[in-house]
Short mmCIF file of N, CA and C in Angstrom, two decimals:
data_model
loop_
_atom_site.label_atom_id
_atom_site.label_comp_id
_atom_site.label_asym_id
_atom_site.label_seq_id
_atom_site.Cartn_x
_atom_site.Cartn_y
_atom_site.Cartn_z
N MET F 12 5.14 4.37 12.84
CA MET F 12 4.85 3.33 11.88
C MET F 12 5.03 3.90 10.48
N ALA F 13 5.72 3.12 9.67
CA ALA F 13 5.98 3.56 8.30
C ALA F 13 4.68 3.64 7.50
N ARG F 14 4.65 4.59 6.60
CA ARG F 14 3.49 4.75 5.71
C ARG F 14 3.77 4.01 4.41
N LEU F 15 3.96 2.70 4.55
CA LEU F 15 4.36 1.88 3.42
C LEU F 15 3.84 0.46 3.60
N LEU F 16 3.27 -0.08 2.56
CA LEU F 16 2.87 -1.48 2.49
C LEU F 16 3.51 -2.07 1.25
N THR F 17 3.89 -3.33 1.32
CA THR F 17 4.41 -4.02 0.16
C THR F 17 3.62 -5.30 -0.04
N ALA F 18 3.10 -5.46 -1.24
CA ALA F 18 2.37 -6.67 -1.62
C ALA F 18 3.22 -7.45 -2.62
N TYR F 19 3.45 -8.72 -2.32
CA TYR F 19 4.22 -9.59 -3.21
C TYR F 19 3.25 -10.53 -3.91
N LEU F 20 3.40 -10.64 -5.23
CA LEU F 20 2.54 -11.49 -6.03
C LEU F 20 3.35 -12.20 -7.10
N LYS F 21 2.76 -13.25 -7.63
CA LYS F 21 3.31 -13.86 -8.84
C LYS F 21 2.92 -12.95 -10.00
N ARG F 22 3.82 -12.77 -10.91
CA ARG F 22 3.57 -11.89 -12.07
C ARG F 22 2.25 -12.26 -12.76
N SER F 23 1.99 -13.55 -12.89
CA SER F 23 0.77 -14.00 -13.57
C SER F 23 -0.49 -13.68 -12.77
N ASP F 24 -0.35 -13.36 -11.48
CA ASP F 24 -1.51 -13.06 -10.64
C ASP F 24 -1.76 -11.56 -10.45
N VAL F 25 -0.89 -10.71 -10.99
CA VAL F 25 -1.12 -9.26 -10.88
C VAL F 25 -2.39 -8.94 -11.66
N PRO F 26 -3.40 -8.41 -10.98
CA PRO F 26 -4.70 -8.24 -11.63
C PRO F 26 -4.81 -7.05 -12.56
N SER F 27 -5.71 -7.19 -13.50
CA SER F 27 -6.11 -6.06 -14.34
C SER F 27 -6.87 -5.08 -13.46
N ARG F 28 -7.11 -3.89 -13.97
CA ARG F 28 -7.87 -2.91 -13.21
C ARG F 28 -9.27 -3.44 -12.90
N ALA F 29 -9.93 -4.02 -13.91
CA ALA F 29 -11.29 -4.50 -13.72
C ALA F 29 -11.35 -5.61 -12.67
N ALA F 30 -10.40 -6.55 -12.72
CA ALA F 30 -10.39 -7.64 -11.75
C ALA F 30 -10.10 -7.13 -10.35
N LEU F 31 -9.18 -6.19 -10.23
CA LEU F 31 -8.88 -5.62 -8.92
C LEU F 31 -10.07 -4.85 -8.38
N GLN F 32 -10.74 -4.08 -9.24
CA GLN F 32 -11.91 -3.32 -8.79
C GLN F 32 -13.01 -4.27 -8.32
N GLN F 33 -13.19 -5.38 -9.02
CA GLN F 33 -14.20 -6.37 -8.59
C GLN F 33 -13.88 -6.92 -7.22
N ALA F 34 -12.60 -7.20 -6.95
CA ALA F 34 -12.20 -7.71 -5.64
C ALA F 34 -12.41 -6.64 -4.56
N ILE F 35 -12.12 -5.40 -4.89
CA ILE F 35 -12.34 -4.29 -3.94
C ILE F 35 -13.82 -4.13 -3.65
N ASP F 36 -14.64 -4.30 -4.68
CA ASP F 36 -16.09 -4.14 -4.52
C ASP F 36 -16.67 -5.15 -3.53
N ARG F 37 -15.98 -6.26 -3.29
CA ARG F 37 -16.45 -7.26 -2.34
C ARG F 37 -16.07 -6.90 -0.89
N LEU F 38 -15.34 -5.83 -0.72
CA LEU F 38 -14.94 -5.37 0.62
C LEU F 38 -15.96 -4.37 1.15
N PRO F 39 -15.94 -4.13 2.46
CA PRO F 39 -16.90 -3.19 3.05
C PRO F 39 -16.48 -1.72 2.92
N PHE F 40 -15.98 -1.34 1.74
CA PHE F 40 -15.56 0.04 1.50
C PHE F 40 -16.08 0.49 0.14
N ALA F 41 -16.47 1.74 0.05
CA ALA F 41 -16.86 2.33 -1.23
C ALA F 41 -15.62 2.96 -1.84
N LEU F 42 -14.77 2.12 -2.43
CA LEU F 42 -13.48 2.53 -2.95
C LEU F 42 -13.42 2.26 -4.44
N THR F 43 -13.01 3.28 -5.21
CA THR F 43 -12.88 3.15 -6.65
C THR F 43 -11.46 3.52 -7.07
N LEU F 44 -10.82 2.61 -7.81
CA LEU F 44 -9.50 2.88 -8.38
C LEU F 44 -9.65 3.75 -9.62
N ASP F 45 -8.71 4.61 -9.81
CA ASP F 45 -8.67 5.43 -11.03
C ASP F 45 -8.35 4.55 -12.23
N ASP F 46 -8.80 4.98 -13.40
CA ASP F 46 -8.51 4.26 -14.64
C ASP F 46 -7.02 4.26 -14.97
N GLY F 47 -6.23 5.06 -14.27
CA GLY F 47 -4.80 5.13 -14.52
C GLY F 47 -4.03 3.91 -14.03
N TYR F 48 -4.69 3.02 -13.29
CA TYR F 48 -4.01 1.80 -12.84
C TYR F 48 -3.75 0.90 -14.04
N VAL F 49 -2.47 0.59 -14.25
CA VAL F 49 -2.06 -0.32 -15.32
C VAL F 49 -1.14 -1.36 -14.70
N PRO F 50 -1.54 -2.63 -14.73
CA PRO F 50 -0.72 -3.67 -14.10
C PRO F 50 0.71 -3.65 -14.61
N LEU F 51 1.63 -3.73 -13.66
CA LEU F 51 3.07 -3.79 -13.92
C LEU F 51 3.64 -2.53 -14.55
N GLN F 52 2.83 -1.49 -14.72
CA GLN F 52 3.31 -0.26 -15.35
C GLN F 52 3.08 0.99 -14.51
N SER F 53 2.03 1.00 -13.71
CA SER F 53 1.75 2.20 -12.92
C SER F 53 2.96 2.57 -12.08
N SER F 54 3.24 3.86 -12.03
CA SER F 54 4.38 4.33 -11.26
C SER F 54 4.11 5.77 -10.84
N GLY F 55 3.81 5.94 -9.58
CA GLY F 55 3.54 7.27 -9.07
C GLY F 55 2.17 7.32 -8.43
N TYR F 56 1.66 8.52 -8.33
CA TYR F 56 0.40 8.73 -7.63
C TYR F 56 -0.76 8.10 -8.40
N LEU F 57 -1.57 7.31 -7.68
CA LEU F 57 -2.76 6.70 -8.25
C LEU F 57 -3.98 7.26 -7.54
N PRO F 58 -4.76 8.08 -8.19
CA PRO F 58 -5.96 8.62 -7.56
C PRO F 58 -6.96 7.51 -7.26
N CYS F 59 -7.64 7.64 -6.16
CA CYS F 59 -8.74 6.75 -5.78
C CYS F 59 -9.82 7.62 -5.15
N THR F 60 -11.00 7.06 -5.08
CA THR F 60 -12.11 7.73 -4.41
C THR F 60 -12.64 6.80 -3.34
N LEU F 61 -12.69 7.31 -2.11
CA LEU F 61 -13.19 6.55 -0.97
C LEU F 61 -14.34 7.32 -0.36
N ASP F 62 -15.52 6.74 -0.40
CA ASP F 62 -16.72 7.41 0.11
C ASP F 62 -16.90 8.79 -0.52
N GLY F 63 -16.61 8.90 -1.81
CA GLY F 63 -16.80 10.14 -2.54
C GLY F 63 -15.71 11.18 -2.37
N GLU F 64 -14.65 10.85 -1.64
CA GLU F 64 -13.55 11.80 -1.41
C GLU F 64 -12.24 11.24 -1.94
N ASP F 65 -11.31 12.14 -2.27
CA ASP F 65 -10.00 11.73 -2.76
C ASP F 65 -9.28 10.91 -1.69
N ALA F 66 -8.62 9.85 -2.15
CA ALA F 66 -7.91 8.97 -1.21
C ALA F 66 -6.83 8.18 -1.94
N GLY F 67 -6.04 8.83 -2.75
CA GLY F 67 -5.03 8.13 -3.54
C GLY F 67 -3.77 7.83 -2.76
N PHE F 68 -2.85 7.15 -3.43
CA PHE F 68 -1.58 6.76 -2.84
C PHE F 68 -0.57 6.58 -3.96
N ASP F 69 0.69 6.48 -3.60
CA ASP F 69 1.75 6.23 -4.55
C ASP F 69 1.87 4.72 -4.74
N LEU F 70 1.86 4.28 -5.97
CA LEU F 70 1.97 2.85 -6.29
C LEU F 70 3.11 2.64 -7.27
N ARG F 71 3.94 1.65 -6.95
CA ARG F 71 5.05 1.30 -7.85
C ARG F 71 5.19 -0.22 -7.91
N PHE F 72 5.56 -0.69 -9.07
CA PHE F 72 5.83 -2.11 -9.28
C PHE F 72 7.33 -2.30 -9.40
N ALA F 73 7.81 -3.43 -8.89
CA ALA F 73 9.23 -3.76 -9.02
C ALA F 73 9.38 -5.27 -9.11
N ASP F 74 10.39 -5.70 -9.88
CA ASP F 74 10.71 -7.12 -9.93
C ASP F 74 11.39 -7.50 -8.62
N VAL F 75 11.10 -8.70 -8.16
CA VAL F 75 11.75 -9.23 -6.96
C VAL F 75 12.92 -10.07 -7.43
N SER F 76 14.12 -9.68 -7.03
CA SER F 76 15.31 -10.38 -7.51
C SER F 76 15.47 -11.76 -6.87
N ASP F 77 15.06 -11.89 -5.61
CA ASP F 77 15.15 -13.17 -4.91
C ASP F 77 13.74 -13.74 -4.81
N VAL F 78 13.33 -14.52 -5.78
CA VAL F 78 11.97 -15.06 -5.84
C VAL F 78 11.72 -15.93 -4.61
N SER F 79 10.62 -15.67 -3.94
CA SER F 79 10.29 -16.38 -2.71
C SER F 79 9.85 -17.81 -3.00
N ALA F 80 9.76 -18.59 -1.92
CA ALA F 80 9.29 -19.98 -2.04
C ALA F 80 7.85 -20.01 -2.56
N ASP F 81 7.11 -18.93 -2.34
CA ASP F 81 5.73 -18.84 -2.82
C ASP F 81 5.68 -18.52 -4.31
N GLY F 82 6.82 -18.26 -4.91
CA GLY F 82 6.86 -17.95 -6.33
C GLY F 82 6.59 -16.49 -6.65
N CYS F 83 6.51 -15.65 -5.62
CA CYS F 83 6.25 -14.21 -5.84
C CYS F 83 7.47 -13.58 -6.49
N ASP F 84 7.25 -12.94 -7.62
CA ASP F 84 8.36 -12.32 -8.33
C ASP F 84 8.11 -10.84 -8.65
N VAL F 85 7.01 -10.29 -8.10
CA VAL F 85 6.69 -8.88 -8.28
C VAL F 85 6.33 -8.27 -6.93
N ALA F 86 6.83 -7.07 -6.70
CA ALA F 86 6.46 -6.32 -5.49
C ALA F 86 5.68 -5.08 -5.92
N MET F 87 4.59 -4.84 -5.22
CA MET F 87 3.81 -3.61 -5.39
C MET F 87 3.98 -2.83 -4.10
N THR F 88 4.53 -1.60 -4.20
CA THR F 88 4.69 -0.79 -3.00
C THR F 88 3.65 0.32 -3.00
N PHE F 89 3.07 0.52 -1.84
CA PHE F 89 2.03 1.52 -1.60
C PHE F 89 2.55 2.49 -0.55
N LYS F 90 2.60 3.78 -0.88
CA LYS F 90 3.00 4.82 0.07
C LYS F 90 1.92 5.87 0.10
N TRP F 91 1.76 6.52 1.25
CA TRP F 91 0.74 7.55 1.38
C TRP F 91 1.24 8.64 2.31
N GLY F 92 0.52 9.76 2.29
CA GLY F 92 0.84 10.89 3.16
C GLY F 92 0.11 10.78 4.48
N GLY F 93 -0.23 11.92 5.05
CA GLY F 93 -0.83 11.95 6.37
C GLY F 93 -2.34 11.79 6.41
N ASP F 94 -2.99 11.78 5.27
CA ASP F 94 -4.45 11.67 5.24
C ASP F 94 -4.85 10.23 5.55
N PRO F 95 -5.66 10.00 6.58
CA PRO F 95 -6.06 8.64 6.94
C PRO F 95 -6.86 7.93 5.84
N ARG F 96 -7.52 8.68 4.97
CA ARG F 96 -8.25 8.04 3.86
C ARG F 96 -7.28 7.38 2.89
N GLU F 97 -6.10 7.98 2.72
CA GLU F 97 -5.09 7.39 1.85
C GLU F 97 -4.60 6.05 2.41
N GLU F 98 -4.37 6.02 3.72
CA GLU F 98 -3.95 4.77 4.36
C GLU F 98 -5.05 3.71 4.24
N ALA F 99 -6.28 4.10 4.49
CA ALA F 99 -7.41 3.17 4.39
C ALA F 99 -7.53 2.61 2.98
N ALA F 100 -7.34 3.47 1.98
CA ALA F 100 -7.44 3.02 0.59
C ALA F 100 -6.33 2.02 0.27
N ALA F 101 -5.10 2.31 0.68
CA ALA F 101 -3.99 1.39 0.42
C ALA F 101 -4.21 0.06 1.13
N LEU F 102 -4.66 0.10 2.37
CA LEU F 102 -4.93 -1.13 3.11
C LEU F 102 -6.04 -1.95 2.45
N ALA F 103 -7.08 -1.29 1.98
CA ALA F 103 -8.18 -2.00 1.34
C ALA F 103 -7.72 -2.65 0.04
N VAL F 104 -6.94 -1.96 -0.75
CA VAL F 104 -6.45 -2.54 -2.01
C VAL F 104 -5.55 -3.74 -1.69
N CYS F 105 -4.70 -3.60 -0.69
CA CYS F 105 -3.82 -4.72 -0.32
C CYS F 105 -4.63 -5.91 0.21
N ALA F 106 -5.68 -5.65 0.96
CA ALA F 106 -6.54 -6.73 1.44
C ALA F 106 -7.18 -7.46 0.26
N ALA F 107 -7.60 -6.70 -0.74
CA ALA F 107 -8.17 -7.32 -1.95
C ALA F 107 -7.12 -8.15 -2.68
N LEU F 108 -5.89 -7.64 -2.76
CA LEU F 108 -4.82 -8.40 -3.41
C LEU F 108 -4.55 -9.71 -2.68
N ALA F 109 -4.58 -9.66 -1.36
CA ALA F 109 -4.32 -10.87 -0.56
C ALA F 109 -5.47 -11.87 -0.69
N ARG F 110 -6.69 -11.38 -0.59
CA ARG F 110 -7.85 -12.28 -0.63
C ARG F 110 -8.09 -12.90 -2.00
N ALA F 111 -8.02 -12.10 -3.02
CA ALA F 111 -8.44 -12.57 -4.34
C ALA F 111 -7.30 -13.03 -5.25
N PHE F 112 -6.07 -12.60 -4.96
CA PHE F 112 -4.98 -12.88 -5.90
C PHE F 112 -3.75 -13.52 -5.26
N GLY F 113 -3.89 -13.95 -4.02
CA GLY F 113 -2.79 -14.65 -3.34
C GLY F 113 -1.64 -13.76 -2.94
N GLY F 114 -1.88 -12.47 -2.85
CA GLY F 114 -0.82 -11.55 -2.46
C GLY F 114 -0.37 -11.76 -1.02
N ILE F 115 0.90 -11.55 -0.79
CA ILE F 115 1.48 -11.57 0.55
C ILE F 115 1.82 -10.13 0.88
N VAL F 116 1.20 -9.59 1.92
CA VAL F 116 1.35 -8.18 2.24
C VAL F 116 2.14 -8.02 3.53
N GLU F 117 3.11 -7.11 3.50
CA GLU F 117 3.93 -6.84 4.68
C GLU F 117 3.93 -5.35 5.00
N ARG F 118 4.01 -5.09 6.29
CA ARG F 118 4.17 -3.72 6.80
C ARG F 118 5.23 -3.79 7.89
N ASP F 119 6.27 -3.00 7.75
CA ASP F 119 7.37 -3.02 8.70
C ASP F 119 7.93 -4.42 8.91
N GLY F 120 7.98 -5.22 7.84
CA GLY F 120 8.53 -6.56 7.90
C GLY F 120 7.60 -7.63 8.46
N ALA F 121 6.41 -7.24 8.89
CA ALA F 121 5.44 -8.20 9.43
C ALA F 121 4.37 -8.49 8.40
N ARG F 122 4.04 -9.76 8.25
CA ARG F 122 3.00 -10.17 7.32
C ARG F 122 1.63 -9.83 7.91
N LEU F 123 0.74 -9.32 7.05
CA LEU F 123 -0.60 -8.92 7.48
C LEU F 123 -1.64 -9.81 6.82
N SER F 124 -2.65 -10.18 7.58
CA SER F 124 -3.76 -10.94 7.02
C SER F 124 -4.77 -9.96 6.43
N PRO F 125 -5.59 -10.43 5.50
CA PRO F 125 -6.62 -9.54 4.94
C PRO F 125 -7.54 -8.96 6.02
N ASP F 126 -7.95 -9.79 6.98
CA ASP F 126 -8.83 -9.30 8.04
C ASP F 126 -8.17 -8.21 8.87
N HIS F 127 -6.88 -8.39 9.16
CA HIS F 127 -6.14 -7.38 9.93
C HIS F 127 -6.05 -6.06 9.15
N MET F 128 -5.80 -6.17 7.85
CA MET F 128 -5.72 -4.95 7.03
C MET F 128 -7.06 -4.23 7.00
N LEU F 129 -8.16 -4.98 6.91
CA LEU F 129 -9.48 -4.36 6.89
C LEU F 129 -9.78 -3.69 8.24
N GLU F 130 -9.37 -4.32 9.34
CA GLU F 130 -9.54 -3.69 10.66
C GLU F 130 -8.75 -2.39 10.74
N GLN F 131 -7.49 -2.42 10.25
CA GLN F 131 -6.66 -1.21 10.27
C GLN F 131 -7.28 -0.12 9.39
N ALA F 132 -7.82 -0.51 8.24
CA ALA F 132 -8.44 0.48 7.34
C ALA F 132 -9.64 1.13 8.01
N LYS F 133 -10.47 0.33 8.66
CA LYS F 133 -11.63 0.89 9.39
C LYS F 133 -11.16 1.81 10.50
N GLY F 134 -10.12 1.39 11.22
CA GLY F 134 -9.57 2.21 12.30
C GLY F 134 -9.02 3.53 11.82
N ALA F 135 -8.44 3.54 10.64
CA ALA F 135 -7.89 4.79 10.09
C ALA F 135 -8.99 5.81 9.80
N LEU F 136 -10.19 5.31 9.56
CA LEU F 136 -11.29 6.21 9.18
C LEU F 136 -12.12 6.70 10.38
N VAL F 137 -11.79 6.21 11.57
CA VAL F 137 -12.55 6.61 12.77
C VAL F 137 -12.10 7.96 13.26
#
């Protein structure tokens, strides 16, 4: 399985750091985004803290050239290494994007629901 998630959003729905953190805080994870998250600008490793431990991932924004019927014109790609905390953090952030901001999240071409992402995140931490 690829270590990659893609979240598609409308540019106007890409959240600020504070709004994204608030959405994450409503999830069953103690996850904190680094202050380095800048909507539409972050590019590269984004540190996060999950249960007091490092759990960052690579985050990049890209314009979507073929705007979907849903109006999504921005893609956020999340990549991680072999640490399961990194995968859990990426899944949790994507679940927050889907629940609170209308994000459409795909993994290996398959659309994921927020509940499925949260189950996968919990499974990664077992």
